[in-house]
Short mmCIF file of C-alpha atoms in Angstrom, two decimals:
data_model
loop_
_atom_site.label_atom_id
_atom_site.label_comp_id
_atom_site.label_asym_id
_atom_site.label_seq_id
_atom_site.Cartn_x
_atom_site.Cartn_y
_atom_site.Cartn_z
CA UNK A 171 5.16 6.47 38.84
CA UNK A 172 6.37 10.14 37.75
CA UNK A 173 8.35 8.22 34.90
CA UNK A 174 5.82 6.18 33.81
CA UNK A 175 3.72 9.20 33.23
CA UNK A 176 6.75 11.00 31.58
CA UNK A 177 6.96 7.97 29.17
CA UNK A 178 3.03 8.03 28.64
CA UNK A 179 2.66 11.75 28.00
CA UNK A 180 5.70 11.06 25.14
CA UNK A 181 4.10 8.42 23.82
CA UNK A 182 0.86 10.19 23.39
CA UNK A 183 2.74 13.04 22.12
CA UNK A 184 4.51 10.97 19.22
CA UNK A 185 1.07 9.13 18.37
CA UNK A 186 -1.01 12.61 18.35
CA UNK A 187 1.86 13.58 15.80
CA UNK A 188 0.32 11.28 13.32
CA UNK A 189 -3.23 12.87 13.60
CA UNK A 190 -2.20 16.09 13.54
CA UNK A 191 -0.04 15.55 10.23
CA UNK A 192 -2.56 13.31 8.57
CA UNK A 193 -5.21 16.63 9.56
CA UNK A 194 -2.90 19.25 7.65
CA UNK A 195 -2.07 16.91 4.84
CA UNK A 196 -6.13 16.61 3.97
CA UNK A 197 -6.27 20.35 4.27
CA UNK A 198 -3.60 20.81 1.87
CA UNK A 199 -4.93 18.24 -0.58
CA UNK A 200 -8.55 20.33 -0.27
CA UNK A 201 -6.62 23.79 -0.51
CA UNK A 202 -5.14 22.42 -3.94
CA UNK A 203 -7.88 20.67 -5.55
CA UNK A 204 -11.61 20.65 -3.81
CA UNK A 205 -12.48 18.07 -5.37
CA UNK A 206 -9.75 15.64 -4.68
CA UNK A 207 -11.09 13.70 -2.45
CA UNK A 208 -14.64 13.20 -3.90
CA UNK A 209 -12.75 11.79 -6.69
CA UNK A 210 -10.81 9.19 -4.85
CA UNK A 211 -14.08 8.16 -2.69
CA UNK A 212 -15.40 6.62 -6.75
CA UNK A 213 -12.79 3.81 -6.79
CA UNK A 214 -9.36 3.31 -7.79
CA UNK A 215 -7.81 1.90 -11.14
CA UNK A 216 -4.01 2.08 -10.52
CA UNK A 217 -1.29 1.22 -13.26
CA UNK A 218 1.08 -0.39 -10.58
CA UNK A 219 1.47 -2.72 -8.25
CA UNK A 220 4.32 -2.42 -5.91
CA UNK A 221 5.98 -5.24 -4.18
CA UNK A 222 8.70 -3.74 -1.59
CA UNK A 223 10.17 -4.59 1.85
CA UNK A 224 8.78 -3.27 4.82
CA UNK A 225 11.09 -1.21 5.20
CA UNK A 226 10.29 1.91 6.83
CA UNK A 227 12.83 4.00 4.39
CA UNK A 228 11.25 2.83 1.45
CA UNK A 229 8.25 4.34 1.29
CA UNK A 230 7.07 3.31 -2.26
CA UNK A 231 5.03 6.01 -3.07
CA UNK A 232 7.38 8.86 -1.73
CA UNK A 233 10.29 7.15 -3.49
CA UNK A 234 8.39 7.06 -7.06
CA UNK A 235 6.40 10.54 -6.66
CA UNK A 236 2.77 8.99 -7.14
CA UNK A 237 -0.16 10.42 -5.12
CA UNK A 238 -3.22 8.53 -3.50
CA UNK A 239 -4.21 5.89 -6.19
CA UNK A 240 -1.92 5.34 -8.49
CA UNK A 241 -0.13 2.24 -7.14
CA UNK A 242 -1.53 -0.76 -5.47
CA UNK A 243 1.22 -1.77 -2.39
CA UNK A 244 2.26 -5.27 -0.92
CA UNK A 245 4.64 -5.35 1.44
CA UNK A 246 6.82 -7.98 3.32
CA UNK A 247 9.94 -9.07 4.78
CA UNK A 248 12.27 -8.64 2.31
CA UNK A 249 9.71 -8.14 -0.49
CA UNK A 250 8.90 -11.89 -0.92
CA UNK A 251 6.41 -13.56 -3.53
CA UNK A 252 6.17 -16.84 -2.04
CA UNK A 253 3.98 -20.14 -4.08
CA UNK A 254 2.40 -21.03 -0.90
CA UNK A 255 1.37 -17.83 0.68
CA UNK A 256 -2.30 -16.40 0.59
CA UNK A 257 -1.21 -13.27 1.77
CA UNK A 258 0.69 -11.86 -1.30
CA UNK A 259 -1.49 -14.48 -3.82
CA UNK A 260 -4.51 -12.82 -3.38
CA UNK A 261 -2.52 -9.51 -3.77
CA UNK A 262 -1.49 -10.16 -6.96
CA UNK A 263 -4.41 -11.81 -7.94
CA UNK A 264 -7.05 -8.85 -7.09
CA UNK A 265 -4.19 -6.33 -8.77
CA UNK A 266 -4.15 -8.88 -11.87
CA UNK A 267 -7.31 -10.12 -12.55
CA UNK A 268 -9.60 -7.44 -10.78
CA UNK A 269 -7.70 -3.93 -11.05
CA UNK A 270 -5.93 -5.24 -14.19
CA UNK A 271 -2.58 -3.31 -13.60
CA UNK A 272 -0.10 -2.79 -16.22
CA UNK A 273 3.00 -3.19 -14.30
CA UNK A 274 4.24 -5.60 -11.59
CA UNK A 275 7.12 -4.07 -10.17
CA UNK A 276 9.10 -6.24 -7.64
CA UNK A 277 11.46 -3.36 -5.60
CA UNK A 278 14.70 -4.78 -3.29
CA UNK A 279 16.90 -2.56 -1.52
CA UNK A 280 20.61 -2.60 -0.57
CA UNK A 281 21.09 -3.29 2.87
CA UNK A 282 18.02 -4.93 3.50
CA UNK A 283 17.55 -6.37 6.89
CA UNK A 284 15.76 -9.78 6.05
CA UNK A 285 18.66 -10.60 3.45
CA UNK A 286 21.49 -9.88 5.88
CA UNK A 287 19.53 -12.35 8.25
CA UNK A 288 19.58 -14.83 5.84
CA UNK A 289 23.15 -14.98 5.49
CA UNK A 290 23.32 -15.21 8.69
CA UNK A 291 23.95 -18.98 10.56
CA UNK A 292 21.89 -18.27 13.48
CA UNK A 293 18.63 -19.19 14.60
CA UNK A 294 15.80 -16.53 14.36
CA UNK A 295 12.99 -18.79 15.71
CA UNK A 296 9.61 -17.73 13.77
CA UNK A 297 10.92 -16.11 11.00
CA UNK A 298 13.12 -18.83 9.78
CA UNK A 299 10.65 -20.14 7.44
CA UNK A 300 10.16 -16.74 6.08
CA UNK A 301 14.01 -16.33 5.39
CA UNK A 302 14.30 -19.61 4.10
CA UNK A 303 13.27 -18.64 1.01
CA UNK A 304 15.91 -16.20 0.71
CA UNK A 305 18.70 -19.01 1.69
CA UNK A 306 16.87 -21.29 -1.64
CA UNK A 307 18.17 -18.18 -3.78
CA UNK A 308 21.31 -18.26 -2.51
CA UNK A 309 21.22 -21.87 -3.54
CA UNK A 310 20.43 -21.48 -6.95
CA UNK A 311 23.46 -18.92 -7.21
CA UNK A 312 25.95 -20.30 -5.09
CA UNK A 313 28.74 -20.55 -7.12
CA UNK A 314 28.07 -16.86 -8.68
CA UNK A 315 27.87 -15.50 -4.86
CA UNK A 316 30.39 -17.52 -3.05
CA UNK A 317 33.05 -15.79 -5.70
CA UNK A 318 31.93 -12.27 -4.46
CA UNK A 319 33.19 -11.10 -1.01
CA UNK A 320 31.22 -9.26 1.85
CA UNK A 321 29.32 -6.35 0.57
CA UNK A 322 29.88 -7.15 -3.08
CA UNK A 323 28.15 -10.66 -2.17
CA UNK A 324 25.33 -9.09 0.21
CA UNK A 325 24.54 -6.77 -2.92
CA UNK A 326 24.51 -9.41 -5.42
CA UNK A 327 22.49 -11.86 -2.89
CA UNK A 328 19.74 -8.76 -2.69
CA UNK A 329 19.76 -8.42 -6.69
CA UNK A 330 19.17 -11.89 -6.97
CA UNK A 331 16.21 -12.38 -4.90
CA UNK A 332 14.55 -9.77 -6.43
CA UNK A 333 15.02 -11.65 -10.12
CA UNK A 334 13.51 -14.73 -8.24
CA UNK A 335 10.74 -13.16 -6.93
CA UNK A 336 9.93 -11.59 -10.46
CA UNK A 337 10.14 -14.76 -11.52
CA UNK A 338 7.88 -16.30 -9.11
CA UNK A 339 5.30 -13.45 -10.04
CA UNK A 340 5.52 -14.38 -13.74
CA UNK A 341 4.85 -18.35 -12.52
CA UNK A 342 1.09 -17.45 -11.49
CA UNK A 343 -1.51 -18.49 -13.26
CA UNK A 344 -2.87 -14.83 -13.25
CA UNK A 345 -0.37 -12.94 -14.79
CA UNK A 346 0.49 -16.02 -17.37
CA UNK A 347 -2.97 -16.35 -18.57
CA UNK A 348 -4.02 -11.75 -18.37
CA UNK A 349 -0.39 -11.30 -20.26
CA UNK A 350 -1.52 -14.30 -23.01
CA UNK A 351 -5.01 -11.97 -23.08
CA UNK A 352 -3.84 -8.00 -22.85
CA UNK A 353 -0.16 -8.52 -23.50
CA UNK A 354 -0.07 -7.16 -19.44
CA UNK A 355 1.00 -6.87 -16.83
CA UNK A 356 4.72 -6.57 -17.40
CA UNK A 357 7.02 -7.73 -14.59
CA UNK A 358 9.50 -5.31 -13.60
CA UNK A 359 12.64 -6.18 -11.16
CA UNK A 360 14.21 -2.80 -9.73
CA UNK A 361 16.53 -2.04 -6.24
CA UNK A 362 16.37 0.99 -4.26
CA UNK A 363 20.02 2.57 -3.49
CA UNK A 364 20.43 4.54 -0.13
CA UNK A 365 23.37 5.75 -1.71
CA UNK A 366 21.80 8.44 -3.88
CA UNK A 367 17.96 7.57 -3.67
CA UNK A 368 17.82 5.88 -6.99
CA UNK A 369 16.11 2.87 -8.39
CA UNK A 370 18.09 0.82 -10.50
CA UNK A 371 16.71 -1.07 -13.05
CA UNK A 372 17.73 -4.68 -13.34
CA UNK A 373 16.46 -5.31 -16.71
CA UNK A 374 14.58 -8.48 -16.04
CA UNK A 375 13.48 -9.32 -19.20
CA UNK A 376 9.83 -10.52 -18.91
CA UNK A 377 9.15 -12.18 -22.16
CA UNK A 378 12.24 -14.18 -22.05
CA UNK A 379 11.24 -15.29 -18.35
CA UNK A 380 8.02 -16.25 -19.60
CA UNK A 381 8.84 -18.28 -22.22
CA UNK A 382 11.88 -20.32 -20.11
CA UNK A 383 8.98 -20.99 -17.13
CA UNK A 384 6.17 -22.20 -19.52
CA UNK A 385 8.34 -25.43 -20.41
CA UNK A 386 7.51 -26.59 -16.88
CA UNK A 387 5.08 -23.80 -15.40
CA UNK A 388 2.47 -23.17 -18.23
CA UNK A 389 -0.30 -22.48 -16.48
CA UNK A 390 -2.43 -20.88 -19.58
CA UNK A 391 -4.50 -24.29 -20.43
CA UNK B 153 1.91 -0.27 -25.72
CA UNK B 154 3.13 3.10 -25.53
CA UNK B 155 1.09 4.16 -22.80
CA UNK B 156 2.00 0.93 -21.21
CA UNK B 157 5.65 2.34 -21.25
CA UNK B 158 5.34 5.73 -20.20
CA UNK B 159 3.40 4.75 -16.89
CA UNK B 160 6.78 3.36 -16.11
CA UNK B 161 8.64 6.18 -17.39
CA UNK B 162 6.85 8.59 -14.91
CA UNK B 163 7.73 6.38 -12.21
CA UNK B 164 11.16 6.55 -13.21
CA UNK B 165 11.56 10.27 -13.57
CA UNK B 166 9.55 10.65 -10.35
CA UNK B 167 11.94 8.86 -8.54
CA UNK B 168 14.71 11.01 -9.78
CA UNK B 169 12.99 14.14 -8.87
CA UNK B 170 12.86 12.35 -5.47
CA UNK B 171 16.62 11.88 -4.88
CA UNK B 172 17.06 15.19 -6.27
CA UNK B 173 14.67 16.83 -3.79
CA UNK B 174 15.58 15.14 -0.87
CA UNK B 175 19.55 15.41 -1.38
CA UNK B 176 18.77 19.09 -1.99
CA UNK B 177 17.19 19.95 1.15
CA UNK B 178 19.41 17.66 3.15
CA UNK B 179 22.65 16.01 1.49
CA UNK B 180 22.96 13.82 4.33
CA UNK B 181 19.46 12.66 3.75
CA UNK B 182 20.70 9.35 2.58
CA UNK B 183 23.72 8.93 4.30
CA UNK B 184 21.29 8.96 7.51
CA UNK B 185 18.92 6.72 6.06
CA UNK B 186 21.56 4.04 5.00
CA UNK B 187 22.68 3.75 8.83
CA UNK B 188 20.15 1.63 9.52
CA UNK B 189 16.21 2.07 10.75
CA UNK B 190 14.97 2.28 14.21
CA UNK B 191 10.60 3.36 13.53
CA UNK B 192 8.36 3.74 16.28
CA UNK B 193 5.35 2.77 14.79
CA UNK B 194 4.31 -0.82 12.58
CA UNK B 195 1.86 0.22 10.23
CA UNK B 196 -0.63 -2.86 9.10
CA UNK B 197 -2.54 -1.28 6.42
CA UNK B 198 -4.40 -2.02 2.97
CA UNK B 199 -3.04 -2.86 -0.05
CA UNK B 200 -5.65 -0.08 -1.83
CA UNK B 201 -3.68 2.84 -3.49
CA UNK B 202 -5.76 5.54 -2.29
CA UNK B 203 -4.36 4.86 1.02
CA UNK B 204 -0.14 5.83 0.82
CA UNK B 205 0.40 5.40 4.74
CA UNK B 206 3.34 7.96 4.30
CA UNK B 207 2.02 10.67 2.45
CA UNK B 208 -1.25 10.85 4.10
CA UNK B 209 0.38 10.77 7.99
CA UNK B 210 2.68 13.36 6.74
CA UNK B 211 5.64 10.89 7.82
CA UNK B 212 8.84 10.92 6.46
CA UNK B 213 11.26 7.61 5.21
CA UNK B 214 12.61 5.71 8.09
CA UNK B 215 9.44 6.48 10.68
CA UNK B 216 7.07 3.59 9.62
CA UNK B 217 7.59 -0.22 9.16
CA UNK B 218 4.95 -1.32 6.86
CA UNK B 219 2.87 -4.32 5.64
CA UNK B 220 -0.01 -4.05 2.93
CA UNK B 221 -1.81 -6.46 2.17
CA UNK B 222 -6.00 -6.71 1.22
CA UNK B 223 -8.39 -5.74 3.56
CA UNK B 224 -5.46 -5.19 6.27
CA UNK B 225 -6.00 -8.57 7.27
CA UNK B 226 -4.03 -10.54 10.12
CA UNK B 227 -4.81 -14.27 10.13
CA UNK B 228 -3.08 -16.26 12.55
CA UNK B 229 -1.99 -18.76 10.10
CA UNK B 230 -0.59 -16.31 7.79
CA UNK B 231 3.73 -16.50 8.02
CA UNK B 232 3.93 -13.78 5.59
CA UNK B 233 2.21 -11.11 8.25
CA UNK B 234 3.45 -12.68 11.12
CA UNK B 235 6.98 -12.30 9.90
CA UNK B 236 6.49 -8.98 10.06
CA UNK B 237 5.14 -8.81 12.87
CA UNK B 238 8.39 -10.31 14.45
CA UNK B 239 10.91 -8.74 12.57
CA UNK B 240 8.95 -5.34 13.67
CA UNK B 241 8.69 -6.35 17.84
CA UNK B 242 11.45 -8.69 18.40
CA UNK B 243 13.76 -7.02 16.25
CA UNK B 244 13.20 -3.57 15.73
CA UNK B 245 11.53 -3.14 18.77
CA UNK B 246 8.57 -0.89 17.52
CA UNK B 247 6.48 1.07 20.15
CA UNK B 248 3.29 0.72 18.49
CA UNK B 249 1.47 -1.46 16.11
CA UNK B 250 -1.18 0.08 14.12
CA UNK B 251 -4.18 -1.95 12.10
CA UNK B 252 -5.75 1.28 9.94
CA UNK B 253 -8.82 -0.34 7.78
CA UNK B 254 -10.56 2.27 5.19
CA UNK B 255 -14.37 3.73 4.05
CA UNK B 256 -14.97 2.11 0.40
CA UNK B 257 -12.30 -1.14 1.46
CA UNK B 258 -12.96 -3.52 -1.72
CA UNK B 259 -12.30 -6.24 -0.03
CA UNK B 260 -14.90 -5.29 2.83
CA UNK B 261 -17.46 -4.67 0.06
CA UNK B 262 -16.74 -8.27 -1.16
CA UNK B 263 -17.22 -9.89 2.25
CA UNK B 264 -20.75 -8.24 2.31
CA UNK B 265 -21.66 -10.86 -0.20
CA UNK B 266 -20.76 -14.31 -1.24
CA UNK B 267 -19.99 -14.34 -5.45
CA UNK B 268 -17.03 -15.85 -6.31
CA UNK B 269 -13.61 -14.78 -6.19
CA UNK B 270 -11.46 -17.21 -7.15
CA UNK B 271 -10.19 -19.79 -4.62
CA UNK B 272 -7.30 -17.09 -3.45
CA UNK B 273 -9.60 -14.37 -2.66
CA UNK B 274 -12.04 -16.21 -1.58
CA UNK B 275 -9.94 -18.46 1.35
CA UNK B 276 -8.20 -15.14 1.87
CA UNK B 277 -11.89 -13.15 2.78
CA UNK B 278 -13.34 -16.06 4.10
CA UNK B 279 -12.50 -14.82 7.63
CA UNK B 280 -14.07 -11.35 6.70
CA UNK B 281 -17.48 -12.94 5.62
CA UNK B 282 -17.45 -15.39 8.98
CA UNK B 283 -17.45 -11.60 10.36
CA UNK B 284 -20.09 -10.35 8.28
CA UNK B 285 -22.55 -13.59 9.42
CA UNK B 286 -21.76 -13.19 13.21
CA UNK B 287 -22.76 -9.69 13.15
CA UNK B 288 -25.36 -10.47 10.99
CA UNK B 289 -27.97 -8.31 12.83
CA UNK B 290 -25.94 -5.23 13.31
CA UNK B 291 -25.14 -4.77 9.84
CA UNK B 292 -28.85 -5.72 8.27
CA UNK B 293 -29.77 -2.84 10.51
CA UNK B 294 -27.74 -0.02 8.96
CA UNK B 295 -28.99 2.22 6.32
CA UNK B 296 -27.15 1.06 3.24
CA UNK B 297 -23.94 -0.74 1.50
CA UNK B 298 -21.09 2.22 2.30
CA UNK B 299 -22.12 1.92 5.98
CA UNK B 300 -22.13 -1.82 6.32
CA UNK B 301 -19.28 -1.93 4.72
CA UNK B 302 -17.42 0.71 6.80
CA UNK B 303 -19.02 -1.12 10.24
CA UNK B 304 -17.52 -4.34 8.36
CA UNK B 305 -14.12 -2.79 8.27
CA UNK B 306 -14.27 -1.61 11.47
CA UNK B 307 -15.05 -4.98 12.74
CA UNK B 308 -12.05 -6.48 11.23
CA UNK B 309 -9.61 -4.25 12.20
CA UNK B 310 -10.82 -5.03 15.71
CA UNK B 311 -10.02 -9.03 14.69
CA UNK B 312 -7.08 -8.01 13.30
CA UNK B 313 -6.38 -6.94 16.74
CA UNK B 314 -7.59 -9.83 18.69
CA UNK B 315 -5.06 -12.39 16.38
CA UNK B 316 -2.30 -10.03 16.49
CA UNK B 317 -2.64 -9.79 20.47
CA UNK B 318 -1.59 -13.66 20.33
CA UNK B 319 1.64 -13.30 18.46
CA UNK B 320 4.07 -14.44 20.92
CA UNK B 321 6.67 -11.42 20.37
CA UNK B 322 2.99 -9.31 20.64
CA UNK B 323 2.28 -10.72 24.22
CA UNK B 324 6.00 -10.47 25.47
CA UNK B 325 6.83 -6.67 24.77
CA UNK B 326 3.15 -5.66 25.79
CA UNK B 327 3.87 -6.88 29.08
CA UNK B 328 7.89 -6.10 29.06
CA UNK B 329 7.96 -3.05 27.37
CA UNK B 330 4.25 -1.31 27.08
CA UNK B 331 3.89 -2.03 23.40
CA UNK B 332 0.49 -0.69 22.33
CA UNK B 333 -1.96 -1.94 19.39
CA UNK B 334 -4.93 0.65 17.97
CA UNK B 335 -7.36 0.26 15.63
CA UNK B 336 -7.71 3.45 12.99
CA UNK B 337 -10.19 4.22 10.19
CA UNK B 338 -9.39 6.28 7.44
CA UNK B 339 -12.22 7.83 5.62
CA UNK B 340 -11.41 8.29 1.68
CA UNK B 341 -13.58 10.73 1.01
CA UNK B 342 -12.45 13.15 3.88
CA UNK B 343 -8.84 12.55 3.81
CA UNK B 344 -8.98 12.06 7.78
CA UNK B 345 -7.75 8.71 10.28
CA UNK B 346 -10.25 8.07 12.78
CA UNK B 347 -8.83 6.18 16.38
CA UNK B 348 -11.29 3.28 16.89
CA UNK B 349 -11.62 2.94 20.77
CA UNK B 350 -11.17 -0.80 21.88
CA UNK B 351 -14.44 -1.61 23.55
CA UNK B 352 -13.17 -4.40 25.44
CA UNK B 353 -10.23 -2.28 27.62
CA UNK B 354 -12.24 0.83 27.88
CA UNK B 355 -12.02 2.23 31.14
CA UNK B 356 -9.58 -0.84 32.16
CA UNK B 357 -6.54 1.70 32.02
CA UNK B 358 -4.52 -1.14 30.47
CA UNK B 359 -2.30 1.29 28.83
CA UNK B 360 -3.92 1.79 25.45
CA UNK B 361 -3.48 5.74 24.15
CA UNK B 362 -6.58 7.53 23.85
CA UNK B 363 -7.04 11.37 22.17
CA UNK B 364 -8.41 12.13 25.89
CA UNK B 365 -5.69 10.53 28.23
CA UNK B 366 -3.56 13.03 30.22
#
């Protein structure tokens, strides 16, 4: 009984750690500009929306040094943009067609979790449809990955699905028929490095995507 | 298309100053962080920008797992969220899960009417307007738009709650392990999270954290 009160009074303690740092935060953001708040409480019209891993060392926002409503955030399992799935369609779509962001930017990271579990021959029950998706990448590159060996492979596998992803972005009828409009949003495919805490830019190339996915995917009537 | 490209630009640099900062103050920042993650808390939040879970909790990298999506929603049919919901309680074994909903939530705005979103949006906020027409006589009776629309938010965090209290990796580590779930508000225009009290354990002493509990 003694413990369980132990483990409740550190619980509390680690949850009352959030309130307490979300209290000074607003104080500081007041100290520094007064009005900063009144200002967000109008709306929001960011240039960016952000689709990471859940990651909890990928914070997008830290990572990229934007403040409170600059960039609209998804994120998944392995940053996923999946044909089928509400969740992340109606993501882009509000960011797209409603916030009319400028740039889509699709953000991986090196030893991500839900990639390693997709190469991986084991059961994982629920999220196996989830992963899946990752395994269909490794697919469409299996010759290019199955000459790379163990980290060099996990990399490349992680690099990859982000391209596919970008690409899947690009398929949507909302960002097809707002770029044939505004010439926007531009789809951006970038990985995260724990290594030295860099993005790296893998130069998807959005126009060329577009035009190789409108022989089959043209969605713009 | 110049200012198109130098939104991207300060995204860049930012990040740089980032890596900079953080290898300053700590070279073994990242060296740490690429070990692997192990966060207490699974943050279920909104997609809206104004609402950085990191920077406004004051956390740093590597203490919350995160999913965004709009309205903080959790639909039992949706894999995407319950994926992460898995991956966060099966696998990472997260103390906490957290559902924070927001003042001024666009998509709870939305659900206090009926146009026409698109097919997405609108299957995606359908459950959000079912909401709106069960309660339909606690919202008529509040004073204007903002506060429907914050009671509407409010209402679906608790829903959020109610579906993700059925995940099967959910059920298991609340009873094995004392996961807990909370509802949270955040108020935009005050900067400040809010704990919503779950009206249907009060007083059960079923575990749930409360600011009071000693």
């Amino acid at each position: 009984m003694a413990e369980q009160q132990e483990v409740q009074k550190y619980l509390q303690q680690s949850h009352d750690k959030i309130f307490e740092s979300n209290k000074k935060w607003a104080e500081e953001q007041k100290a520094k500009n007064p009005q900063f708040f009144d200002e967000l409480q109008k709306g929001q019209s960011p240039d960016y929306l952000w689709i990471g891993c859940s990651d909890s060392r990928i914070p997008a926002e830290a990572i990229t040094g934007l403040g409170p409503g600059e960039m609209f955030i998804h994120r998944n399992i392995a940053n996923l943009v999946c044909n089928v799935d509400l969740n992340v369609m109606s993501v882009v779509n509000y960011a797209v067609r409603h916030l009319k962001v400028k740039h889509i930017v699709v953000c991986g990271h090196y030893g991500c979790g839900g990639v390693k579990a997709a190469m991986t021959p084991q059961d994982l029950g629920l999220l196996n449809p989830w992963l899946r998706n990752i395994r269909d990448v490794y697919r469409l590159h299996e010759k290019e990955l199955d000459a790379l060996e163990g980290e060099a492979r996990y990399d490349r596998l992680v690099e990859l699905n982000v391209v596919e992803q970008c690409r899947n972005i690009i398929k949507t009828a909302a960002v097809q028929q707002s770029y044939a409009e505004n010439e926007f949003p531009i789809v951006h495919g970038w990985v995260f490095g724990f290594k030295d805490g860099l993005l790296k830019d893998l130069k998807v190339d959005h126009e060329a995507i577009l035009k190789d996915i409108q022989k089959i995917y043209n969605l713009t009537n | 298309m110049a200012t198109a490209m130098d939104a991207l630009d300060r995204i860049v640099e930012g990040n740089r100053i980032y890596a900079q900062k953080t290898a300053a103050k700590d070279p073994n920042a990242f060296l740490e962080l690429s070990k692997g993650q192990a966060p207490e808390i699974l943050w279920i939040g909104c997609a809206d920008s104004r609402i950085p879970e990191t920077t406004i909790c004051h956390s740093r990298p590597g203490e919350l797992f995160v999913h965004r999506n709009i309205a903080n929603c959790v639909h039992a049919d949706d894999m995407n969220a319950a994926s992460v919901v898995e991956y966060a309680v099966a696998h990472l074994k997260v103390k906490r899960i957290v559902v924070c909903g927001h003042s001024k939530c666009g998509g709870a705005i939305a659900s206090l009417g009926d146009a026409d979103l698109g097919t997405t949006l609108n299957t995606w906020l359908h459950p959000a307007r079912e909401l709106r027409r069960r309660h339909k006589a606690e919202l008529d009776a509040l004073p204007d738009d903002d506060v429907r629309a914050l009671r509407l938010a409010e209402l679906n965090v608790h829903q959020s709650i109610d579906v993700l209290r059925q995940h099967p990796a959910v059920k298991k580590a609340v009873g094995d392990r004392g996961l807990t779930v909370h509802g949270l508000i955040y108020d935009i225009g005050a900067g400040q999270l809010r704990l919503l009290e779950d009206a249907a354990a009060r007083g059960k002493g079923n575990g749930l954290w409360s600011p009071n509990r000693h």
